[in-house]
Short mmCIF file of C-alpha atoms and ligand atoms in Angstrom, two decimals:
data_model
loop_
_atom_site.label_atom_id
_atom_site.label_comp_id
_atom_site.label_asym_id
_atom_site.label_seq_id
_atom_site.Cartn_x
_atom_site.Cartn_y
_atom_site.Cartn_z
CA MET A 446 -18.57 4.50 18.07
CA MET A 447 -20.85 7.55 18.00
CA SER A 448 -20.15 9.71 21.04
CA THR A 449 -22.88 11.97 22.37
CA SER A 450 -21.42 12.98 25.73
CA ARG A 451 -19.66 16.35 25.94
CA GLY A 452 -15.93 16.03 25.57
CA GLY A 453 -15.68 13.78 22.51
CA THR A 454 -13.67 14.37 19.36
CA ALA A 455 -15.05 14.96 15.86
CA ALA A 456 -13.08 15.25 12.63
CA ILE A 457 -13.61 17.35 9.50
CA VAL A 458 -12.24 15.95 6.24
CA PRO A 459 -12.04 18.52 3.43
CA ALA A 460 -12.30 16.40 0.27
CA ALA A 461 -13.95 18.79 -2.19
CA GLY A 462 -10.86 19.78 -4.18
CA ARG A 463 -10.40 18.95 -7.84
CA GLY A 464 -6.79 17.84 -7.58
CA GLU A 465 -5.57 19.94 -10.47
CA ARG A 466 -1.90 19.30 -9.73
CA LEU A 467 -2.54 15.55 -9.95
CA GLY A 468 -3.63 15.97 -13.56
CA PRO A 469 -6.76 14.97 -15.49
CA GLY A 470 -9.12 12.42 -13.94
CA ALA A 471 -11.62 12.07 -11.13
CA PRO A 472 -11.51 14.51 -8.14
CA LYS A 473 -8.39 13.67 -6.10
CA ALA A 474 -10.26 12.24 -3.08
CA LEU A 475 -11.86 9.64 -5.35
CA ARG A 476 -8.64 8.49 -7.02
CA SER A 477 -7.28 5.18 -5.71
CA ILE A 478 -4.24 3.88 -3.85
CA GLY A 479 -4.07 0.07 -3.93
CA GLY A 480 -7.60 0.04 -5.40
CA ILE A 481 -9.06 1.95 -2.43
CA PRO A 482 -10.21 5.58 -2.83
CA ILE A 483 -7.96 8.18 -1.16
CA LEU A 484 -10.93 9.44 0.88
CA VAL A 485 -11.67 5.95 2.24
CA HIS A 486 -8.02 5.60 3.30
CA ALA A 487 -8.17 8.96 5.09
CA VAL A 488 -11.42 8.23 6.92
CA ARG A 489 -10.14 4.77 7.93
CA SER A 490 -7.01 6.24 9.51
CA LEU A 491 -9.14 8.64 11.58
CA VAL A 492 -11.64 5.96 12.62
CA SER A 493 -8.86 3.40 13.34
CA SER A 494 -7.52 5.69 16.07
CA GLY A 495 -10.59 4.62 18.04
CA ARG A 496 -10.87 8.18 19.36
CA ILE A 497 -13.23 9.86 16.85
CA GLY A 498 -17.00 9.93 17.47
CA LEU A 499 -18.02 11.63 14.22
CA VAL A 500 -16.38 12.40 10.87
CA VAL A 501 -17.87 15.10 8.62
CA VAL A 502 -16.62 14.94 5.04
CA ALA A 503 -16.86 17.95 2.70
CA ALA A 504 -17.40 16.30 -0.69
CA PRO A 505 -17.22 17.72 -4.22
CA PRO A 506 -20.62 19.51 -4.46
CA ASN A 507 -21.70 17.53 -7.53
CA GLY A 508 -20.60 14.20 -6.04
CA VAL A 509 -22.23 14.09 -2.60
CA ASP A 510 -24.39 11.00 -3.23
CA GLY A 511 -21.47 9.04 -4.69
CA VAL A 512 -19.29 9.92 -1.69
CA ARG A 513 -22.05 8.85 0.75
CA GLU A 514 -22.18 5.50 -1.04
CA LEU A 515 -18.39 5.16 -0.91
CA LEU A 516 -18.39 5.74 2.87
CA ARG A 517 -21.32 3.45 3.71
CA GLU A 518 -18.99 1.02 5.54
CA PHE A 519 -18.70 3.61 8.36
CA GLY A 520 -22.45 3.90 8.99
CA GLU A 521 -23.73 6.72 11.18
CA SER A 522 -20.27 7.80 12.35
CA VAL A 523 -19.59 9.53 9.00
CA HIS A 524 -21.66 12.42 7.59
CA VAL A 525 -21.18 13.96 4.15
CA VAL A 526 -21.88 17.61 3.27
CA PRO A 527 -21.27 19.52 0.03
CA GLY A 528 -17.91 21.36 0.09
CA GLY A 529 -17.16 24.88 -1.09
CA ASP A 530 -14.97 26.49 -3.72
CA THR A 531 -11.95 26.87 -1.41
CA ARG A 532 -10.52 24.56 1.23
CA GLN A 533 -11.31 27.14 3.91
CA ARG A 534 -14.95 27.28 2.80
CA SER A 535 -15.20 23.47 2.72
CA VAL A 536 -13.94 23.27 6.32
CA ALA A 537 -16.37 26.01 7.43
CA LEU A 538 -19.33 24.17 5.85
CA ALA A 539 -18.37 20.90 7.58
CA LEU A 540 -17.83 22.73 10.88
CA ASP A 541 -21.45 23.95 10.72
CA ALA A 542 -22.56 20.29 10.67
CA ILE A 543 -20.79 19.26 13.91
CA PRO A 544 -23.01 19.03 17.00
CA GLU A 545 -22.02 21.17 20.01
CA THR A 546 -21.28 18.12 22.12
CA TYR A 547 -17.83 17.65 20.55
CA GLU A 548 -15.16 19.53 22.50
CA ILE A 549 -12.18 18.72 20.25
CA ILE A 550 -12.26 19.02 16.47
CA LEU A 551 -9.62 17.73 14.07
CA VAL A 552 -9.27 18.97 10.51
CA HIS A 553 -7.64 16.40 8.24
CA ASP A 554 -6.95 16.62 4.49
CA ALA A 555 -8.46 13.72 2.55
CA ALA A 556 -5.30 13.91 0.44
CA ARG A 557 -3.15 12.74 3.41
CA ALA A 558 -4.50 9.28 2.74
CA LEU A 559 -1.94 7.13 4.54
CA THR A 560 -1.66 9.07 7.81
CA PRO A 561 -0.92 6.62 10.65
CA PRO A 562 -3.66 6.46 13.34
CA SER A 563 -0.90 7.06 15.93
CA LEU A 564 -0.53 10.62 14.60
CA VAL A 565 -4.29 11.17 14.98
CA THR A 566 -4.04 10.03 18.60
CA ALA A 567 -0.99 12.22 19.30
CA VAL A 568 -2.80 15.36 18.06
CA ILE A 569 -5.92 14.60 20.13
CA ASP A 570 -3.78 13.95 23.22
CA ALA A 571 -1.99 17.30 22.80
CA VAL A 572 -5.30 19.21 22.61
CA ALA A 573 -6.70 17.26 25.56
CA ALA A 574 -3.55 18.13 27.53
CA GLY A 575 -4.32 21.83 27.17
CA SER A 576 -3.11 23.20 23.81
CA ASP A 577 -6.10 24.79 22.04
CA ALA A 578 -4.50 24.57 18.59
CA VAL A 579 -2.06 21.79 17.63
CA ILE A 580 -0.29 21.01 14.37
CA PRO A 581 1.99 18.11 13.40
CA ALA A 582 5.09 19.26 11.52
CA LEU A 583 8.36 17.95 10.09
CA LEU A 584 11.84 19.43 9.84
CA VAL A 585 12.58 20.75 6.37
CA ALA A 586 15.11 18.55 4.54
CA ASP A 587 16.05 20.81 1.64
CA THR A 588 17.96 24.08 1.81
CA ILE A 589 15.37 26.83 1.42
CA LYS A 590 16.07 30.04 -0.49
CA ALA A 591 13.99 33.14 -1.13
CA VAL A 592 13.84 34.37 -4.74
CA ASP A 593 12.76 37.57 -6.47
CA SER A 594 9.27 37.95 -7.97
CA SER A 595 10.45 36.57 -11.32
CA GLY A 596 11.70 33.44 -9.53
CA THR A 597 15.01 33.54 -11.40
CA THR A 598 17.38 35.14 -8.87
CA VAL A 599 18.13 34.22 -5.25
CA THR A 600 17.57 37.00 -2.73
CA ALA A 601 18.40 35.13 0.49
CA THR A 602 18.99 31.75 2.11
CA VAL A 603 16.46 31.19 4.87
CA ASP A 604 17.48 29.70 8.24
CA ARG A 605 16.09 26.19 7.88
CA SER A 606 16.28 25.40 11.60
CA THR A 607 13.32 27.67 12.35
CA LEU A 608 11.13 26.29 9.54
CA ARG A 609 8.71 23.36 9.58
CA ALA A 610 6.64 21.60 6.92
CA VAL A 611 3.12 21.40 8.30
CA GLN A 612 0.73 18.45 8.05
CA THR A 613 -2.73 17.43 9.20
CA PRO A 614 -4.61 16.34 11.27
CA GLN A 615 -4.61 19.71 13.01
CA GLY A 616 -6.44 19.70 16.31
CA PHE A 617 -8.46 22.46 17.98
CA ARG A 618 -10.59 23.18 20.98
CA ARG A 619 -14.01 23.55 19.35
CA SER A 620 -14.67 27.13 20.54
CA LEU A 621 -11.33 28.33 19.13
CA LEU A 622 -11.86 26.74 15.69
CA ILE A 623 -15.30 28.34 15.47
CA LYS A 624 -13.90 31.74 16.47
CA ALA A 625 -11.03 31.42 13.98
CA HIS A 626 -13.36 30.56 11.07
CA ALA A 627 -15.84 33.29 12.06
CA ALA A 628 -13.01 35.85 11.82
CA ALA A 629 -11.68 34.44 8.52
CA THR A 630 -11.69 36.72 5.50
CA ALA A 631 -12.04 35.77 1.85
CA MET A 632 -8.23 35.61 1.76
CA ASP A 633 -7.87 31.84 1.76
CA THR A 634 -5.41 30.13 4.09
CA THR A 635 -4.00 26.72 3.21
CA ASP A 636 -4.49 25.45 6.76
CA ASP A 637 -6.72 26.10 9.76
CA ALA A 638 -3.95 26.92 12.23
CA GLY A 639 -3.25 29.93 10.00
CA LEU A 640 -6.63 31.36 11.01
CA VAL A 641 -5.75 30.92 14.70
CA GLU A 642 -2.43 32.70 14.09
CA ARG A 643 -4.34 35.64 12.58
CA LEU A 644 -6.18 35.97 15.91
CA GLY A 645 -2.76 36.33 17.53
CA LEU A 646 -3.21 33.10 19.49
CA PRO A 647 -0.59 30.36 20.01
CA VAL A 648 -0.36 27.19 17.91
CA ALA A 649 1.53 24.25 19.42
CA VAL A 650 3.74 22.01 17.28
CA ILE A 651 4.18 18.26 17.72
CA PRO A 652 6.27 15.87 15.59
CA GLY A 653 4.64 14.94 12.28
CA HIS A 654 5.01 11.65 10.41
CA THR A 655 6.59 11.09 6.97
CA GLU A 656 3.68 8.84 5.95
CA ALA A 657 1.21 11.67 6.58
CA PHE A 658 2.46 13.33 3.34
CA LYS A 659 -0.14 14.94 1.10
CA VAL A 660 -0.86 13.38 -2.28
CA THR A 661 -0.49 16.41 -4.52
CA THR A 662 1.37 15.36 -7.70
CA PRO A 663 1.53 12.14 -9.78
CA PHE A 664 4.85 11.41 -8.05
CA ASP A 665 3.10 11.46 -4.64
CA LEU A 666 0.59 8.93 -5.96
CA LEU A 667 3.47 6.60 -6.95
CA LEU A 668 4.99 7.05 -3.49
CA ALA A 669 1.63 6.30 -1.87
CA GLU A 670 1.27 3.09 -3.91
CA ALA A 671 4.73 2.02 -2.70
CA VAL A 672 4.00 2.83 0.96
CA TRP A 673 0.67 1.01 0.76
CA SER A 674 2.15 -2.12 -0.80
CA GLU A 675 4.89 -2.21 1.87
CA ARG A 676 2.18 -2.02 4.57
CA ASP A 677 0.29 -4.82 2.87
CA LYS A 678 3.40 -7.02 2.87
CA ALA A 679 4.10 -6.22 6.52
CA ALA A 680 0.49 -7.08 7.43
CA GLU A 681 0.81 -10.43 5.61
CA ARG A 682 4.05 -11.20 7.49
CA HIS A 683 2.22 -10.62 10.77
CA ALA A 684 -0.92 -12.53 9.75
N1 CTP B 922 -10.23 20.92 -0.58
C1 CTP B 922 -11.59 21.10 -0.31
N2 CTP B 922 -12.31 22.07 -0.97
C2 CTP B 922 -11.70 22.84 -1.91
C3 CTP B 922 -10.31 22.68 -2.18
C4 CTP B 922 -9.60 21.70 -1.49
O1 CTP B 922 -12.16 20.38 0.52
N3 CTP B 922 -12.43 23.74 -2.56
C5 CTP B 922 -9.50 19.82 0.10
C6 CTP B 922 -8.91 18.82 -0.90
O2 CTP B 922 -9.92 17.89 -1.32
C7 CTP B 922 -7.77 18.21 -0.12
C8 CTP B 922 -7.37 19.29 0.90
O3 CTP B 922 -8.39 20.30 0.83
O4 CTP B 922 -8.13 17.03 0.59
C9 CTP B 922 -6.00 19.85 0.60
O5 CTP B 922 -6.02 20.57 -0.63
P1 CTP B 922 -5.13 20.24 -1.92
O6 CTP B 922 -4.11 19.22 -1.62
O7 CTP B 922 -4.72 21.56 -2.50
O8 CTP B 922 -6.21 19.51 -2.87
P2 CTP B 922 -6.86 20.05 -4.21
O9 CTP B 922 -7.29 21.48 -4.02
O10 CTP B 922 -7.88 19.06 -4.61
O11 CTP B 922 -5.63 19.95 -5.23
P3 CTP B 922 -5.10 21.08 -6.25
O12 CTP B 922 -4.76 22.29 -5.40
O13 CTP B 922 -3.93 20.46 -6.91
O14 CTP B 922 -6.26 21.34 -7.21
MG1 MG B 923 -5.79 23.03 -3.64
#
């Protein structure tokens, strides 16, 4: 599985967040869906694509050994480093641990546990075809309105047709991701493509997948349990 020739793909998995919006409990990446930790789900979906030579996980700084143990099933193809106090910092720390031989780098939220491997493949293919920064995104279903700073009065209805809800994995040519993170300021971005945009460089959009949703709230965890149990049933039907 480990690729050493130039041109391979590596993935960064930021998993060092506390998961405050999920409520009290273990760090989000260590919470379970169907009895399997969210982080294990996320790494499996990357590895199942068959296209990733190395995964570097940014773990909660006080939980690195536990995370290494959790990911032992993947052997040498998964490395674990301590994450930082923001998502951006966690990605930068993992990026430092990727050997130069990897030409394409994905960044994938641990919290998008049930991302289909087909989406991983589609992002890699789009970078390989010549787009140096690629994001998967979905149309926005709700009507979106802008509100005033108090959040109590509408100021405008935004044109939904030009908006997208953005997911991960996001894919980058290695040199561009390094440049984007080197130019990053302390002002945290919630995704890596945002850093490329700040350089004034283009970011390509491909179709996302509903099952690549991010587990953020307790409701998302319920949804993830439902999606996982449906997959289980489908797998049994095909067994
Ligand atoms: N993340 C990280 N390091 C941080 C903060 C976040 O690696 N210091 C990771 C999370 O583990 C998650 C991904 O970035 O996989 C997306 O972030 P988010 O969904 O916001 O997760 P949390 O920050 O853990 O959740 P919350 O904001 O509710 O605390
Ligand atoms: Mg967060």
